[in-house]
CSV table of C-alpha atoms in Angstrom, one decimal:
chain,number,residue,atom,x,y,z
A,1,UNK,CA,-63.4,113.7,6.2
A,2,UNK,CA,-66.1,115.3,8.5
A,3,UNK,CA,-67.0,118.8,7.6
A,4,UNK,CA,-68.5,121.0,10.3
A,5,UNK,CA,-71.2,123.4,9.3
A,6,UNK,CA,-70.7,125.3,12.5
A,7,UNK,CA,-74.4,125.1,13.0
A,8,UNK,CA,-76.1,123.4,15.9
A,9,UNK,CA,-79.1,123.9,18.1
A,10,UNK,CA,-78.0,127.4,19.1
A,11,UNK,CA,-76.8,130.2,16.8
A,12,UNK,CA,-73.1,131.0,16.9
A,13,UNK,CA,-71.3,134.3,17.5
A,14,UNK,CA,-73.9,135.7,19.8
A,15,UNK,CA,-72.7,137.3,23.0
A,16,UNK,CA,-74.8,137.4,26.1
A,17,UNK,CA,-76.5,135.1,28.5
A,18,UNK,CA,-79.0,133.8,26.0
A,19,UNK,CA,-78.3,132.4,22.5
A,20,UNK,CA,-80.8,132.3,19.8
A,21,UNK,CA,-82.0,128.9,18.6
A,22,UNK,CA,-80.9,128.0,15.1
A,23,UNK,CA,-84.0,128.3,12.9
A,24,UNK,CA,-83.1,125.2,10.9
A,25,UNK,CA,-82.7,123.2,14.1
A,26,UNK,CA,-86.0,124.6,15.3
A,27,UNK,CA,-87.8,123.3,12.1
A,28,UNK,CA,-86.4,119.8,12.7
A,29,UNK,CA,-87.4,119.8,16.4
A,30,UNK,CA,-90.9,121.0,15.6
A,31,UNK,CA,-91.5,117.9,13.4
A,32,UNK,CA,-91.1,115.7,16.5
A,33,UNK,CA,-93.0,117.7,19.0
A,34,UNK,CA,-96.4,116.6,20.3
A,35,UNK,CA,-99.1,119.3,20.7
A,36,UNK,CA,-99.3,120.3,24.3
A,37,UNK,CA,-96.0,118.6,25.2
A,38,UNK,CA,-94.2,120.3,28.0
A,39,UNK,CA,-90.4,120.0,28.5
A,40,UNK,CA,-89.5,117.9,31.6
A,41,UNK,CA,-88.1,119.7,34.6
A,42,UNK,CA,-84.4,119.4,35.4
A,43,UNK,CA,-85.2,117.2,38.4
A,44,UNK,CA,-87.4,115.0,36.3
A,45,UNK,CA,-84.6,114.5,33.7
A,46,UNK,CA,-82.2,113.7,36.6
A,47,UNK,CA,-84.5,111.1,38.0
A,48,UNK,CA,-85.3,109.5,34.7
A,49,UNK,CA,-81.6,109.2,33.8
A,50,UNK,CA,-80.5,108.0,37.2
A,51,UNK,CA,-83.3,105.5,37.7
A,52,UNK,CA,-82.6,103.9,34.3
A,53,UNK,CA,-78.9,103.4,35.2
A,54,UNK,CA,-79.9,101.8,38.6
A,55,UNK,CA,-82.4,99.6,36.8
A,56,UNK,CA,-79.7,98.4,34.4
A,57,UNK,CA,-77.5,97.5,37.3
A,58,UNK,CA,-80.3,95.5,38.8
A,59,UNK,CA,-80.8,93.8,35.5
A,60,UNK,CA,-77.1,92.9,35.4
A,61,UNK,CA,-77.4,91.2,38.8
A,62,UNK,CA,-80.7,89.5,37.7
A,63,UNK,CA,-79.1,88.1,34.6
A,64,UNK,CA,-75.9,87.1,36.5
A,65,UNK,CA,-73.7,89.5,34.5
A,66,UNK,CA,-72.3,90.6,37.8
A,67,UNK,CA,-71.8,88.2,40.7
A,68,UNK,CA,-73.1,90.4,43.5
A,69,UNK,CA,-74.3,93.9,44.4
A,70,UNK,CA,-70.8,94.9,45.7
A,71,UNK,CA,-69.3,94.2,42.3
A,72,UNK,CA,-72.1,96.2,40.7
A,73,UNK,CA,-71.4,99.2,43.0
A,74,UNK,CA,-67.7,99.1,42.4
A,75,UNK,CA,-68.1,98.6,38.6
A,76,UNK,CA,-70.4,101.5,38.1
A,77,UNK,CA,-68.5,103.9,40.4
A,78,UNK,CA,-65.1,103.1,38.8
A,79,UNK,CA,-66.2,102.0,35.4
A,80,UNK,CA,-68.7,104.7,34.3
A,81,UNK,CA,-68.3,107.3,37.0
A,82,UNK,CA,-71.5,106.6,38.9
A,83,UNK,CA,-71.9,109.1,41.8
A,84,UNK,CA,-69.7,107.7,44.6
A,85,UNK,CA,-71.5,109.7,47.2
A,86,UNK,CA,-74.5,107.5,46.7
A,87,UNK,CA,-72.4,104.4,47.3
A,88,UNK,CA,-73.4,102.8,44.0
A,89,UNK,CA,-76.7,101.7,42.5
A,90,UNK,CA,-77.4,98.9,45.0
A,91,UNK,CA,-76.6,101.1,48.0
A,92,UNK,CA,-79.0,103.6,46.5
A,93,UNK,CA,-81.7,100.9,46.2
A,94,UNK,CA,-81.3,100.0,49.8
A,95,UNK,CA,-81.3,103.6,51.1
A,96,UNK,CA,-84.1,104.9,48.8
A,97,UNK,CA,-86.0,101.7,49.2
A,98,UNK,CA,-86.7,99.1,46.6
A,99,UNK,CA,-90.5,99.7,46.9
A,100,UNK,CA,-90.0,103.5,46.3
A,101,UNK,CA,-87.8,102.7,43.3
A,102,UNK,CA,-90.3,100.3,41.8
A,103,UNK,CA,-93.2,102.7,42.4
A,104,UNK,CA,-91.2,105.6,40.7
A,105,UNK,CA,-90.3,103.3,37.8
A,106,UNK,CA,-93.9,102.2,37.4
A,107,UNK,CA,-95.0,105.8,37.3
A,108,UNK,CA,-92.5,106.6,34.6
A,109,UNK,CA,-93.5,103.4,32.8
A,110,UNK,CA,-97.1,104.6,32.6
A,111,UNK,CA,-96.1,108.0,31.2
A,112,UNK,CA,-93.1,107.0,29.0
A,113,UNK,CA,-93.3,103.4,28.2
A,114,UNK,CA,-91.5,100.1,28.5
A,115,UNK,CA,-88.0,101.6,28.9
A,116,UNK,CA,-89.0,102.2,32.6
A,117,UNK,CA,-90.2,98.7,33.4
A,118,UNK,CA,-88.5,97.9,36.7
A,119,UNK,CA,-86.2,94.8,36.8
A,120,UNK,CA,-87.9,91.8,38.3
A,121,UNK,CA,-85.2,91.5,40.9
A,122,UNK,CA,-86.1,95.0,42.2
A,123,UNK,CA,-89.7,94.0,42.3
A,124,UNK,CA,-88.9,90.8,44.2
A,125,UNK,CA,-86.7,92.7,46.7
A,126,UNK,CA,-89.5,95.3,47.2
A,127,UNK,CA,-92.1,92.6,47.8
A,128,UNK,CA,-89.9,90.8,50.3
A,129,UNK,CA,-88.3,93.8,52.1
A,130,UNK,CA,-84.9,92.3,51.5
A,131,UNK,CA,-81.9,94.5,51.2
A,132,UNK,CA,-79.3,94.2,48.4
A,133,UNK,CA,-76.4,95.1,50.6
A,134,UNK,CA,-77.3,92.9,53.6
A,135,UNK,CA,-74.6,90.6,55.0
C-alpha cells in the first residue's frame, strides 16, 4: 500500500495566496541546482514543451509511424489533446514556418542539449520551402 506523507513541494495547511516551500523539498532541489541558474520564463517553458511535441510528430512522419501529416494532426488532437486551435503539429509547422521551427529548436539545442535536435524531415522541409499540408 502507498502511504502518503502529506508533504510535497509546498507546505500544507497554509491559507493565503502564497504557500511556504517545504524545507525538506528545498534541500533536495538545492542539490540539483547549478550556481547562477535562472528559472525559465513561463513562455519559455511553453515553447520548450510544445516544440518537443511537434518535433516528435515530425519524427513519427520521418520514421513512417504515421502515413501522412493529416493522420499526425488528427492523432495528436484526438489522441493526446493537442491544441485543436493550432490545427495539429503539421499545421503549426506550416503556419509558423519550418525554418523558424528549426532555428528555434537549434537555439534550444545549443542551450539544453540533444533533446532539442530537430527532426531531419523538418530540416529538409525548411531547406526546400515545402509545406507539410500542401495538396
